């Protein structure tokens, strides 16, 4: 059965960030992920993980001026040093939080030969630093409705670029929500890319709510994922339709499964 990580950027937002760890553990999660930890001392977050017996599954490298519309640095001309600083910072946090995976956002950029070459160079740089710490760097295709102009749009594009990056610890973050919106046929897509997948995320489509609503049949989708050999965390990157805990009925079904 799949094992689920609570995404604390979207779930339990009724609470201040540092209180979401306890709420996730109380709700039955054994791991968490979120966008960014950098507003908080890493020791403070490490204490929360330890106090609530949680694993840190994933977080993102700093992605530039988020409020100003930036969505990653890896394809941005003239930001090489900012990108490198973001990787140093992310790996510093990853080591403190014992986090095995970092998501590197590509940025809002046209796909040109030049941006592709910069992206390959930057992700390779990050992968080489991360490899020394036994950490994976992940790249995620994101749908253009939610993030217009985002450089990485499809799984095929991501896999092509990962082949060019050519580092064993550079892998695909496969988010079923984005994949369904952009490409559909998600189970075939997952099977075809399973050897590249380093992390999974889920949400309903099109609302990005709990996975027991919407057009994707997650009991089937996740059974196929497990059958294909995936054993990592499945990040619950969804916005609860109401109060987070009230919407967790879907999780109980997987717990019953395991008995
Ligand atoms: O939006 C998503 O999907 C993510 O996984 C984030 O890390 C980037 O927005
Ligand atoms: Mg995602």
PDB file of C-alpha atoms and ligand atoms in Angstrom:
ATOM      1  CA  UNK A   1       0.000   0.000   0.000  1.00  0.00           C
ATOM      2  CA  UNK A   2       1.226   3.518  -0.678  1.00  0.00           C
ATOM      3  CA  UNK A   3       2.647   5.603   2.179  1.00  0.00           C
ATOM      4  CA  UNK A   4       1.481   9.192   2.344  1.00  0.00           C
ATOM      5  CA  UNK A   5       3.275  12.418   3.290  1.00  0.00           C
ATOM      6  CA  UNK A   6       1.237  15.471   4.298  1.00  0.00           C
ATOM      7  CA  UNK A   7       2.062  18.599   2.293  1.00  0.00           C
ATOM      8  CA  UNK A   8       2.187  21.310   4.950  1.00  0.00           C
ATOM      9  CA  UNK A   9       2.048  24.170   2.426  1.00  0.00           C
ATOM     10  CA  UNK A  10      -1.462  23.095   1.472  1.00  0.00           C
ATOM     11  CA  UNK A  11      -2.764  20.954   4.336  1.00  0.00           C
ATOM     12  CA  UNK A  12      -3.360  22.026   7.936  1.00  0.00           C
ATOM     13  CA  UNK A  13      -3.149  25.697   6.935  1.00  0.00           C
ATOM     14  CA  UNK A  14      -5.742  26.398   9.643  1.00  0.00           C
ATOM     15  CA  UNK A  15      -2.662  26.384  11.904  1.00  0.00           C
ATOM     16  CA  UNK A  16       0.611  28.327  11.951  1.00  0.00           C
ATOM     17  CA  UNK A  17       3.320  26.478  10.002  1.00  0.00           C
ATOM     18  CA  UNK A  18       5.186  25.061  12.991  1.00  0.00           C
ATOM     19  CA  UNK A  19       1.983  23.676  14.509  1.00  0.00           C
ATOM     20  CA  UNK A  20       1.146  21.751  11.332  1.00  0.00           C
ATOM     21  CA  UNK A  21       3.758  19.059  12.142  1.00  0.00           C
ATOM     22  CA  UNK A  22       1.900  17.890  15.233  1.00  0.00           C
ATOM     23  CA  UNK A  23      -1.428  18.062  13.409  1.00  0.00           C
ATOM     24  CA  UNK A  24      -0.084  15.885  10.584  1.00  0.00           C
ATOM     25  CA  UNK A  25       1.284  13.310  13.019  1.00  0.00           C
ATOM     26  CA  UNK A  26      -1.957  13.260  14.993  1.00  0.00           C
ATOM     27  CA  UNK A  27      -3.860  12.678  11.757  1.00  0.00           C
ATOM     28  CA  UNK A  28      -1.724   9.593  11.119  1.00  0.00           C
ATOM     29  CA  UNK A  29       0.977  10.819   8.732  1.00  0.00           C
ATOM     30  CA  UNK A  30       4.553   9.589   9.177  1.00  0.00           C
ATOM     31  CA  UNK A  31       6.148  12.117   6.819  1.00  0.00           C
ATOM     32  CA  UNK A  32       5.738  15.689   5.637  1.00  0.00           C
ATOM     33  CA  UNK A  33       6.725  17.811   2.661  1.00  0.00           C
ATOM     34  CA  UNK A  34       6.227  21.513   1.886  1.00  0.00           C
ATOM     35  CA  UNK A  35       7.447  24.239  -0.432  1.00  0.00           C
ATOM     36  CA  UNK A  36      10.058  26.099   1.640  1.00  0.00           C
ATOM     37  CA  UNK A  37      11.488  25.840   5.173  1.00  0.00           C
ATOM     38  CA  UNK A  38      13.681  28.947   4.982  1.00  0.00           C
ATOM     39  CA  UNK A  39      11.587  31.300   7.135  1.00  0.00           C
ATOM     40  CA  UNK A  40      12.473  29.095  10.106  1.00  0.00           C
ATOM     41  CA  UNK A  41      15.682  27.983  11.792  1.00  0.00           C
ATOM     42  CA  UNK A  42      16.507  24.486  10.601  1.00  0.00           C
ATOM     43  CA  UNK A  43      17.003  23.324  14.198  1.00  0.00           C
ATOM     44  CA  UNK A  44      13.434  24.406  15.015  1.00  0.00           C
ATOM     45  CA  UNK A  45      12.047  22.292  12.188  1.00  0.00           C
ATOM     46  CA  UNK A  46      14.345  19.381  13.040  1.00  0.00           C
ATOM     47  CA  UNK A  47      12.955  19.494  16.599  1.00  0.00           C
ATOM     48  CA  UNK A  48       9.381  19.348  15.287  1.00  0.00           C
ATOM     49  CA  UNK A  49      10.179  16.343  13.094  1.00  0.00           C
ATOM     50  CA  UNK A  50      11.813  14.546  15.985  1.00  0.00           C
ATOM     51  CA  UNK A  51       9.120  15.434  18.531  1.00  0.00           C
ATOM     52  CA  UNK A  52       6.410  14.007  16.287  1.00  0.00           C
ATOM     53  CA  UNK A  53       8.380  11.095  14.780  1.00  0.00           C
ATOM     54  CA  UNK A  54       8.010  12.484  11.274  1.00  0.00           C
ATOM     55  CA  UNK A  55      10.266  12.014   8.271  1.00  0.00           C
ATOM     56  CA  UNK A  56      10.983  14.962   6.018  1.00  0.00           C
ATOM     57  CA  UNK A  57      10.172  13.616   2.541  1.00  0.00           C
ATOM     58  CA  UNK A  58      10.864  16.659   0.353  1.00  0.00           C
ATOM     59  CA  UNK A  59      11.063  20.441   0.122  1.00  0.00           C
ATOM     60  CA  UNK A  60      11.981  22.914  -2.587  1.00  0.00           C
ATOM     61  CA  UNK A  61      15.142  24.889  -3.150  1.00  0.00           C
ATOM     62  CA  UNK A  62      14.519  28.630  -2.883  1.00  0.00           C
ATOM     63  CA  UNK A  63      12.676  29.615  -6.070  1.00  0.00           C
ATOM     64  CA  UNK A  64      13.448  33.333  -6.327  1.00  0.00           C
ATOM     65  CA  UNK A  65      11.018  36.145  -5.597  1.00  0.00           C
ATOM     66  CA  UNK A  66       7.843  34.056  -5.205  1.00  0.00           C
ATOM     67  CA  UNK A  67       5.559  36.990  -4.354  1.00  0.00           C
ATOM     68  CA  UNK A  68       6.985  38.831  -7.363  1.00  0.00           C
ATOM     69  CA  UNK A  69       6.027  35.903  -9.634  1.00  0.00           C
ATOM     70  CA  UNK A  70       9.288  33.976  -9.891  1.00  0.00           C
ATOM     71  CA  UNK A  71       8.917  30.192  -9.896  1.00  0.00           C
ATOM     72  CA  UNK A  72      12.467  28.933  -9.795  1.00  0.00           C
ATOM     73  CA  UNK A  73      15.905  30.030 -10.896  1.00  0.00           C
ATOM     74  CA  UNK A  74      17.304  27.140 -12.919  1.00  0.00           C
ATOM     75  CA  UNK A  75      16.535  28.620 -16.350  1.00  0.00           C
ATOM     76  CA  UNK A  76      17.012  32.294 -15.528  1.00  0.00           C
ATOM     77  CA  UNK A  77      19.781  34.079 -17.405  1.00  0.00           C
ATOM     78  CA  UNK A  78      21.972  36.186 -15.145  1.00  0.00           C
ATOM     79  CA  UNK A  79      20.909  34.315 -11.967  1.00  0.00           C
ATOM     80  CA  UNK A  80      23.558  31.589 -11.904  1.00  0.00           C
ATOM     81  CA  UNK A  81      24.963  32.728  -8.558  1.00  0.00           C
ATOM     82  CA  UNK A  82      21.477  33.029  -7.012  1.00  0.00           C
ATOM     83  CA  UNK A  83      20.779  29.505  -8.237  1.00  0.00           C
ATOM     84  CA  UNK A  84      23.999  28.172  -6.763  1.00  0.00           C
ATOM     85  CA  UNK A  85      23.316  29.925  -3.448  1.00  0.00           C
ATOM     86  CA  UNK A  86      19.837  28.368  -3.389  1.00  0.00           C
ATOM     87  CA  UNK A  87      21.348  24.899  -3.745  1.00  0.00           C
ATOM     88  CA  UNK A  88      23.893  25.486  -0.974  1.00  0.00           C
ATOM     89  CA  UNK A  89      21.074  26.645   1.300  1.00  0.00           C
ATOM     90  CA  UNK A  90      18.750  23.765   0.354  1.00  0.00           C
ATOM     91  CA  UNK A  91      21.430  21.144   0.974  1.00  0.00           C
ATOM     92  CA  UNK A  92      22.274  22.729   4.300  1.00  0.00           C
ATOM     93  CA  UNK A  93      18.624  22.383   5.371  1.00  0.00           C
ATOM     94  CA  UNK A  94      18.330  18.912   3.838  1.00  0.00           C
ATOM     95  CA  UNK A  95      21.254  17.673   5.883  1.00  0.00           C
ATOM     96  CA  UNK A  96      19.807  19.113   9.106  1.00  0.00           C
ATOM     97  CA  UNK A  97      16.339  17.703   8.375  1.00  0.00           C
ATOM     98  CA  UNK A  98      17.649  14.374   7.034  1.00  0.00           C
ATOM     99  CA  UNK A  99      15.661  15.031   3.889  1.00  0.00           C
ATOM    100  CA  UNK A 100      16.637  12.794   0.949  1.00  0.00           C
ATOM    101  CA  UNK A 101      15.054  14.842  -1.869  1.00  0.00           C
ATOM    102  CA  UNK A 102      15.046  18.450  -3.054  1.00  0.00           C
ATOM    103  CA  UNK A 103      12.723  19.817  -5.739  1.00  0.00           C
ATOM    104  CA  UNK A 104      14.445  22.323  -8.009  1.00  0.00           C
ATOM    105  CA  UNK A 105      12.018  24.631  -9.780  1.00  0.00           C
ATOM    106  CA  UNK A 106      12.898  25.584 -13.355  1.00  0.00           C
ATOM    107  CA  UNK A 107      11.443  29.087 -13.623  1.00  0.00           C
ATOM    108  CA  UNK A 108       9.204  30.991 -16.011  1.00  0.00           C
ATOM    109  CA  UNK A 109      11.135  30.855 -19.286  1.00  0.00           C
ATOM    110  CA  UNK A 110      10.616  30.106 -22.956  1.00  0.00           C
ATOM    111  CA  UNK A 111      11.988  26.755 -24.071  1.00  0.00           C
ATOM    112  CA  UNK A 112      14.955  27.680 -26.261  1.00  0.00           C
ATOM    113  CA  UNK A 113      18.283  25.973 -26.892  1.00  0.00           C
ATOM    114  CA  UNK A 114      19.855  28.510 -24.572  1.00  0.00           C
ATOM    115  CA  UNK A 115      17.470  28.009 -21.648  1.00  0.00           C
ATOM    116  CA  UNK A 116      17.720  24.236 -22.039  1.00  0.00           C
ATOM    117  CA  UNK A 117      21.514  24.378 -21.925  1.00  0.00           C
ATOM    118  CA  UNK A 118      21.441  26.585 -18.817  1.00  0.00           C
ATOM    119  CA  UNK A 119      18.918  24.275 -17.143  1.00  0.00           C
ATOM    120  CA  UNK A 120      21.014  21.178 -17.869  1.00  0.00           C
ATOM    121  CA  UNK A 121      24.126  22.896 -16.518  1.00  0.00           C
ATOM    122  CA  UNK A 122      22.362  24.138 -13.363  1.00  0.00           C
ATOM    123  CA  UNK A 123      20.586  20.883 -12.471  1.00  0.00           C
ATOM    124  CA  UNK A 124      23.814  18.971 -13.107  1.00  0.00           C
ATOM    125  CA  UNK A 125      25.634  21.346 -10.738  1.00  0.00           C
ATOM    126  CA  UNK A 126      22.995  20.739  -8.057  1.00  0.00           C
ATOM    127  CA  UNK A 127      22.990  16.977  -8.622  1.00  0.00           C
ATOM    128  CA  UNK A 128      26.758  16.765  -8.223  1.00  0.00           C
ATOM    129  CA  UNK A 129      26.710  18.637  -4.909  1.00  0.00           C
ATOM    130  CA  UNK A 130      23.710  16.633  -3.705  1.00  0.00           C
ATOM    131  CA  UNK A 131      25.263  13.295  -4.659  1.00  0.00           C
ATOM    132  CA  UNK A 132      28.005  13.816  -2.102  1.00  0.00           C
ATOM    133  CA  UNK A 133      25.263  13.904   0.566  1.00  0.00           C
ATOM    134  CA  UNK A 134      23.279  11.029  -0.936  1.00  0.00           C
ATOM    135  CA  UNK A 135      20.439  13.401  -1.831  1.00  0.00           C
ATOM    136  CA  UNK A 136      18.314  13.362  -5.004  1.00  0.00           C
ATOM    137  CA  UNK A 137      17.377  16.480  -6.951  1.00  0.00           C
ATOM    138  CA  UNK A 138      13.950  16.417  -8.569  1.00  0.00           C
ATOM    139  CA  UNK A 139      12.375  18.189 -11.527  1.00  0.00           C
ATOM    140  CA  UNK A 140       8.603  18.486 -11.904  1.00  0.00           C
ATOM    141  CA  UNK A 141       6.498  19.294 -14.969  1.00  0.00           C
ATOM    142  CA  UNK A 142       3.763  21.776 -13.942  1.00  0.00           C
ATOM    143  CA  UNK A 143       0.539  22.478 -15.831  1.00  0.00           C
ATOM    144  CA  UNK A 144       0.303  25.757 -17.736  1.00  0.00           C
ATOM    145  CA  UNK A 145      -3.113  26.687 -16.344  1.00  0.00           C
ATOM    146  CA  UNK A 146      -1.742  26.995 -12.801  1.00  0.00           C
ATOM    147  CA  UNK A 147       1.683  28.285 -13.801  1.00  0.00           C
ATOM    148  CA  UNK A 148       1.610  29.977 -17.211  1.00  0.00           C
ATOM    149  CA  UNK A 149       5.011  30.174 -18.887  1.00  0.00           C
ATOM    150  CA  UNK A 150       6.662  27.589 -16.615  1.00  0.00           C
ATOM    151  CA  UNK A 151       9.626  26.085 -18.455  1.00  0.00           C
ATOM    152  CA  UNK A 152       8.893  22.416 -17.701  1.00  0.00           C
ATOM    153  CA  UNK A 153       5.483  21.342 -19.002  1.00  0.00           C
ATOM    154  CA  UNK A 154       5.429  17.641 -19.815  1.00  0.00           C
ATOM    155  CA  UNK A 155       6.851  14.368 -18.568  1.00  0.00           C
ATOM    156  CA  UNK A 156       8.414  13.711 -21.991  1.00  0.00           C
ATOM    157  CA  UNK A 157      10.243  17.058 -21.851  1.00  0.00           C
ATOM    158  CA  UNK A 158      11.431  16.344 -18.296  1.00  0.00           C
ATOM    159  CA  UNK A 159      12.713  12.889 -19.206  1.00  0.00           C
ATOM    160  CA  UNK A 160      14.499  14.222 -22.276  1.00  0.00           C
ATOM    161  CA  UNK A 161      16.224  16.837 -20.116  1.00  0.00           C
ATOM    162  CA  UNK A 162      17.026  14.302 -17.371  1.00  0.00           C
ATOM    163  CA  UNK A 163      18.741  12.170 -20.015  1.00  0.00           C
ATOM    164  CA  UNK A 164      20.821  15.171 -21.015  1.00  0.00           C
ATOM    165  CA  UNK A 165      21.574  16.012 -17.359  1.00  0.00           C
ATOM    166  CA  UNK A 166      22.741  12.424 -17.079  1.00  0.00           C
ATOM    167  CA  UNK A 167      23.085  12.141 -13.320  1.00  0.00           C
ATOM    168  CA  UNK A 168      21.629   9.123 -11.459  1.00  0.00           C
ATOM    169  CA  UNK A 169      20.420  11.303  -8.565  1.00  0.00           C
ATOM    170  CA  UNK A 170      18.526  13.733 -10.848  1.00  0.00           C
ATOM    171  CA  UNK A 171      14.990  12.345 -11.082  1.00  0.00           C
ATOM    172  CA  UNK A 172      11.381  13.059 -11.948  1.00  0.00           C
ATOM    173  CA  UNK A 173       8.803  14.439  -9.503  1.00  0.00           C
ATOM    174  CA  UNK A 174       5.614  12.977 -10.973  1.00  0.00           C
ATOM    175  CA  UNK A 175       2.572  14.943  -9.830  1.00  0.00           C
ATOM    176  CA  UNK A 176      -0.595  13.208 -11.010  1.00  0.00           C
ATOM    177  CA  UNK A 177      -2.536  16.473 -10.751  1.00  0.00           C
ATOM    178  CA  UNK A 178      -0.318  18.244 -13.285  1.00  0.00           C
ATOM    179  CA  UNK A 179       0.092  15.142 -15.459  1.00  0.00           C
ATOM    180  CA  UNK A 180      -3.664  14.634 -15.761  1.00  0.00           C
ATOM    181  CA  UNK A 181      -4.304  18.279 -16.673  1.00  0.00           C
ATOM    182  CA  UNK A 182      -1.519  18.480 -19.239  1.00  0.00           C
ATOM    183  CA  UNK A 183      -1.308  14.978 -20.634  1.00  0.00           C
ATOM    184  CA  UNK A 184      -3.935  12.522 -19.353  1.00  0.00           C
ATOM    185  CA  UNK A 185      -3.459   8.749 -19.765  1.00  0.00           C
ATOM    186  CA  UNK A 186      -1.680   8.997 -16.420  1.00  0.00           C
ATOM    187  CA  UNK A 187      -1.198   5.329 -15.662  1.00  0.00           C
ATOM    188  CA  UNK A 188       0.549   4.652 -18.988  1.00  0.00           C
ATOM    189  CA  UNK A 189       2.572   7.820 -18.425  1.00  0.00           C
ATOM    190  CA  UNK A 190       3.583   6.580 -14.958  1.00  0.00           C
ATOM    191  CA  UNK A 191       4.469   3.095 -16.243  1.00  0.00           C
ATOM    192  CA  UNK A 192       6.572   4.539 -19.062  1.00  0.00           C
ATOM    193  CA  UNK A 193       8.458   6.846 -16.699  1.00  0.00           C
ATOM    194  CA  UNK A 194       8.641   4.677 -13.557  1.00  0.00           C
ATOM    195  CA  UNK A 195      12.425   4.209 -13.857  1.00  0.00           C
ATOM    196  CA  UNK A 196      12.902   7.992 -13.677  1.00  0.00           C
ATOM    197  CA  UNK A 197      10.412   8.704 -10.877  1.00  0.00           C
ATOM    198  CA  UNK A 198      11.899   9.913  -7.595  1.00  0.00           C
ATOM    199  CA  UNK A 199       8.779  11.313  -5.926  1.00  0.00           C
ATOM    200  CA  UNK A 200       5.001  11.260  -6.366  1.00  0.00           C
ATOM    201  CA  UNK A 201       2.346  13.848  -5.537  1.00  0.00           C
ATOM    202  CA  UNK A 202      -1.445  13.604  -5.734  1.00  0.00           C
ATOM    203  CA  UNK A 203      -4.566  15.771  -5.681  1.00  0.00           C
ATOM    204  CA  UNK A 204      -7.990  15.657  -7.237  1.00  0.00           C
ATOM    205  CA  UNK A 205      -8.457  17.075 -10.728  1.00  0.00           C
ATOM    206  CA  UNK A 206      -9.579  19.683 -11.571  1.00  0.00           C
ATOM    207  CA  UNK A 207     -10.115  21.240  -8.106  1.00  0.00           C
ATOM    208  CA  UNK A 208      -6.861  20.142  -6.436  1.00  0.00           C
ATOM    209  CA  UNK A 209      -8.797  18.923  -3.389  1.00  0.00           C
ATOM    210  CA  UNK A 210      -8.861  15.582  -1.559  1.00  0.00           C
ATOM    211  CA  UNK A 211      -7.961  12.605  -3.776  1.00  0.00           C
ATOM    212  CA  UNK A 212     -11.323  10.875  -3.275  1.00  0.00           C
ATOM    213  CA  UNK A 213     -13.073  13.502  -5.412  1.00  0.00           C
ATOM    214  CA  UNK A 214     -12.611  14.602  -9.014  1.00  0.00           C
ATOM    215  CA  UNK A 215     -11.938  12.809 -12.267  1.00  0.00           C
ATOM    216  CA  UNK A 216      -9.016  10.554 -11.241  1.00  0.00           C
ATOM    217  CA  UNK A 217      -9.725   7.159  -9.667  1.00  0.00           C
ATOM    218  CA  UNK A 218      -6.905   7.162  -7.112  1.00  0.00           C
ATOM    219  CA  UNK A 219      -7.532   3.704  -5.622  1.00  0.00           C
ATOM    220  CA  UNK A 220      -6.808   2.313  -9.112  1.00  0.00           C
ATOM    221  CA  UNK A 221      -4.058   4.827  -9.953  1.00  0.00           C
ATOM    222  CA  UNK A 222      -2.143   4.191  -6.716  1.00  0.00           C
ATOM    223  CA  UNK A 223      -2.546   0.415  -6.888  1.00  0.00           C
ATOM    224  CA  UNK A 224      -0.956   0.580 -10.347  1.00  0.00           C
ATOM    225  CA  UNK A 225       1.829   2.778  -8.996  1.00  0.00           C
ATOM    226  CA  UNK A 226       2.637   0.224  -6.302  1.00  0.00           C
ATOM    227  CA  UNK A 227       2.366  -2.603  -8.844  1.00  0.00           C
ATOM    228  CA  UNK A 228       4.929  -0.754 -10.985  1.00  0.00           C
ATOM    229  CA  UNK A 229       7.349  -0.904  -8.044  1.00  0.00           C
ATOM    230  CA  UNK A 230       7.115   2.569  -6.469  1.00  0.00           C
ATOM    231  CA  UNK A 231       7.915   2.393  -2.755  1.00  0.00           C
ATOM    232  CA  UNK A 232       8.548   6.077  -1.925  1.00  0.00           C
ATOM    233  CA  UNK A 233       6.361   8.694  -0.281  1.00  0.00           C
ATOM    234  CA  UNK A 234       3.209   9.918  -1.994  1.00  0.00           C
ATOM    235  CA  UNK A 235       2.917  13.627  -1.227  1.00  0.00           C
ATOM    236  CA  UNK A 236      -0.622  14.821  -0.535  1.00  0.00           C
ATOM    237  CA  UNK A 237      -0.268  18.141  -2.289  1.00  0.00           C
ATOM    238  CA  UNK A 238      -3.899  19.188  -2.213  1.00  0.00           C
ATOM    239  CA  UNK A 239      -5.979  22.029  -0.849  1.00  0.00           C
ATOM    240  CA  UNK A 240      -8.575  20.549   1.480  1.00  0.00           C
ATOM    241  CA  UNK A 241     -12.095  21.495   0.405  1.00  0.00           C
ATOM    242  CA  UNK A 242     -12.929  22.309   4.033  1.00  0.00           C
ATOM    243  CA  UNK A 243     -11.136  21.734   7.305  1.00  0.00           C
ATOM    244  CA  UNK A 244      -8.108  19.468   6.716  1.00  0.00           C
ATOM    245  CA  UNK A 245      -8.899  16.766   9.266  1.00  0.00           C
ATOM    246  CA  UNK A 246     -12.558  16.610   8.272  1.00  0.00           C
ATOM    247  CA  UNK A 247     -11.459  15.716   4.742  1.00  0.00           C
ATOM    248  CA  UNK A 248      -9.179  12.822   5.688  1.00  0.00           C
ATOM    249  CA  UNK A 249     -11.782  10.068   5.317  1.00  0.00           C
ATOM    250  CA  UNK A 250      -9.989   8.889   2.145  1.00  0.00           C
ATOM    251  CA  UNK A 251      -6.872   8.040   4.201  1.00  0.00           C
ATOM    252  CA  UNK A 252      -8.763   5.677   6.488  1.00  0.00           C
ATOM    253  CA  UNK A 253      -9.589   3.489   3.495  1.00  0.00           C
ATOM    254  CA  UNK A 254      -5.857   2.884   2.879  1.00  0.00           C
ATOM    255  CA  UNK A 255      -5.277   2.129   6.569  1.00  0.00           C
ATOM    256  CA  UNK A 256      -8.051  -0.454   6.515  1.00  0.00           C
ATOM    257  CA  UNK A 257      -6.442  -1.899   3.381  1.00  0.00           C
ATOM    258  CA  UNK A 258      -3.250  -2.578   5.286  1.00  0.00           C
ATOM    259  CA  UNK A 259      -4.965  -4.616   8.028  1.00  0.00           C
TER     260      UNK A 259
HETATM  261  O1  LIG B   1       2.960  22.974  -7.398  1.00  0.00           O
HETATM  262  C1  LIG B   1       3.457  21.856  -7.321  1.00  0.00           C
HETATM  263  O2  LIG B   1       2.924  20.880  -7.858  1.00  0.00           O
HETATM  264  C2  LIG B   1       4.696  21.620  -6.575  1.00  0.00           C
HETATM  265  O3  LIG B   1       5.066  20.482  -6.413  1.00  0.00           O
HETATM  266  C3  LIG B   1       5.486  22.733  -6.026  1.00  0.00           C
HETATM  267  O4  LIG B   1       6.690  22.264  -5.515  1.00  0.00           O
HETATM  268  C4  LIG B   1       5.804  23.805  -6.999  1.00  0.00           C
HETATM  269  O5  LIG B   1       4.811  24.749  -7.068  1.00  0.00           O
HETATM  270 MG1  LIG B   2       3.656  19.062  -7.222  1.00  0.00          MG
END
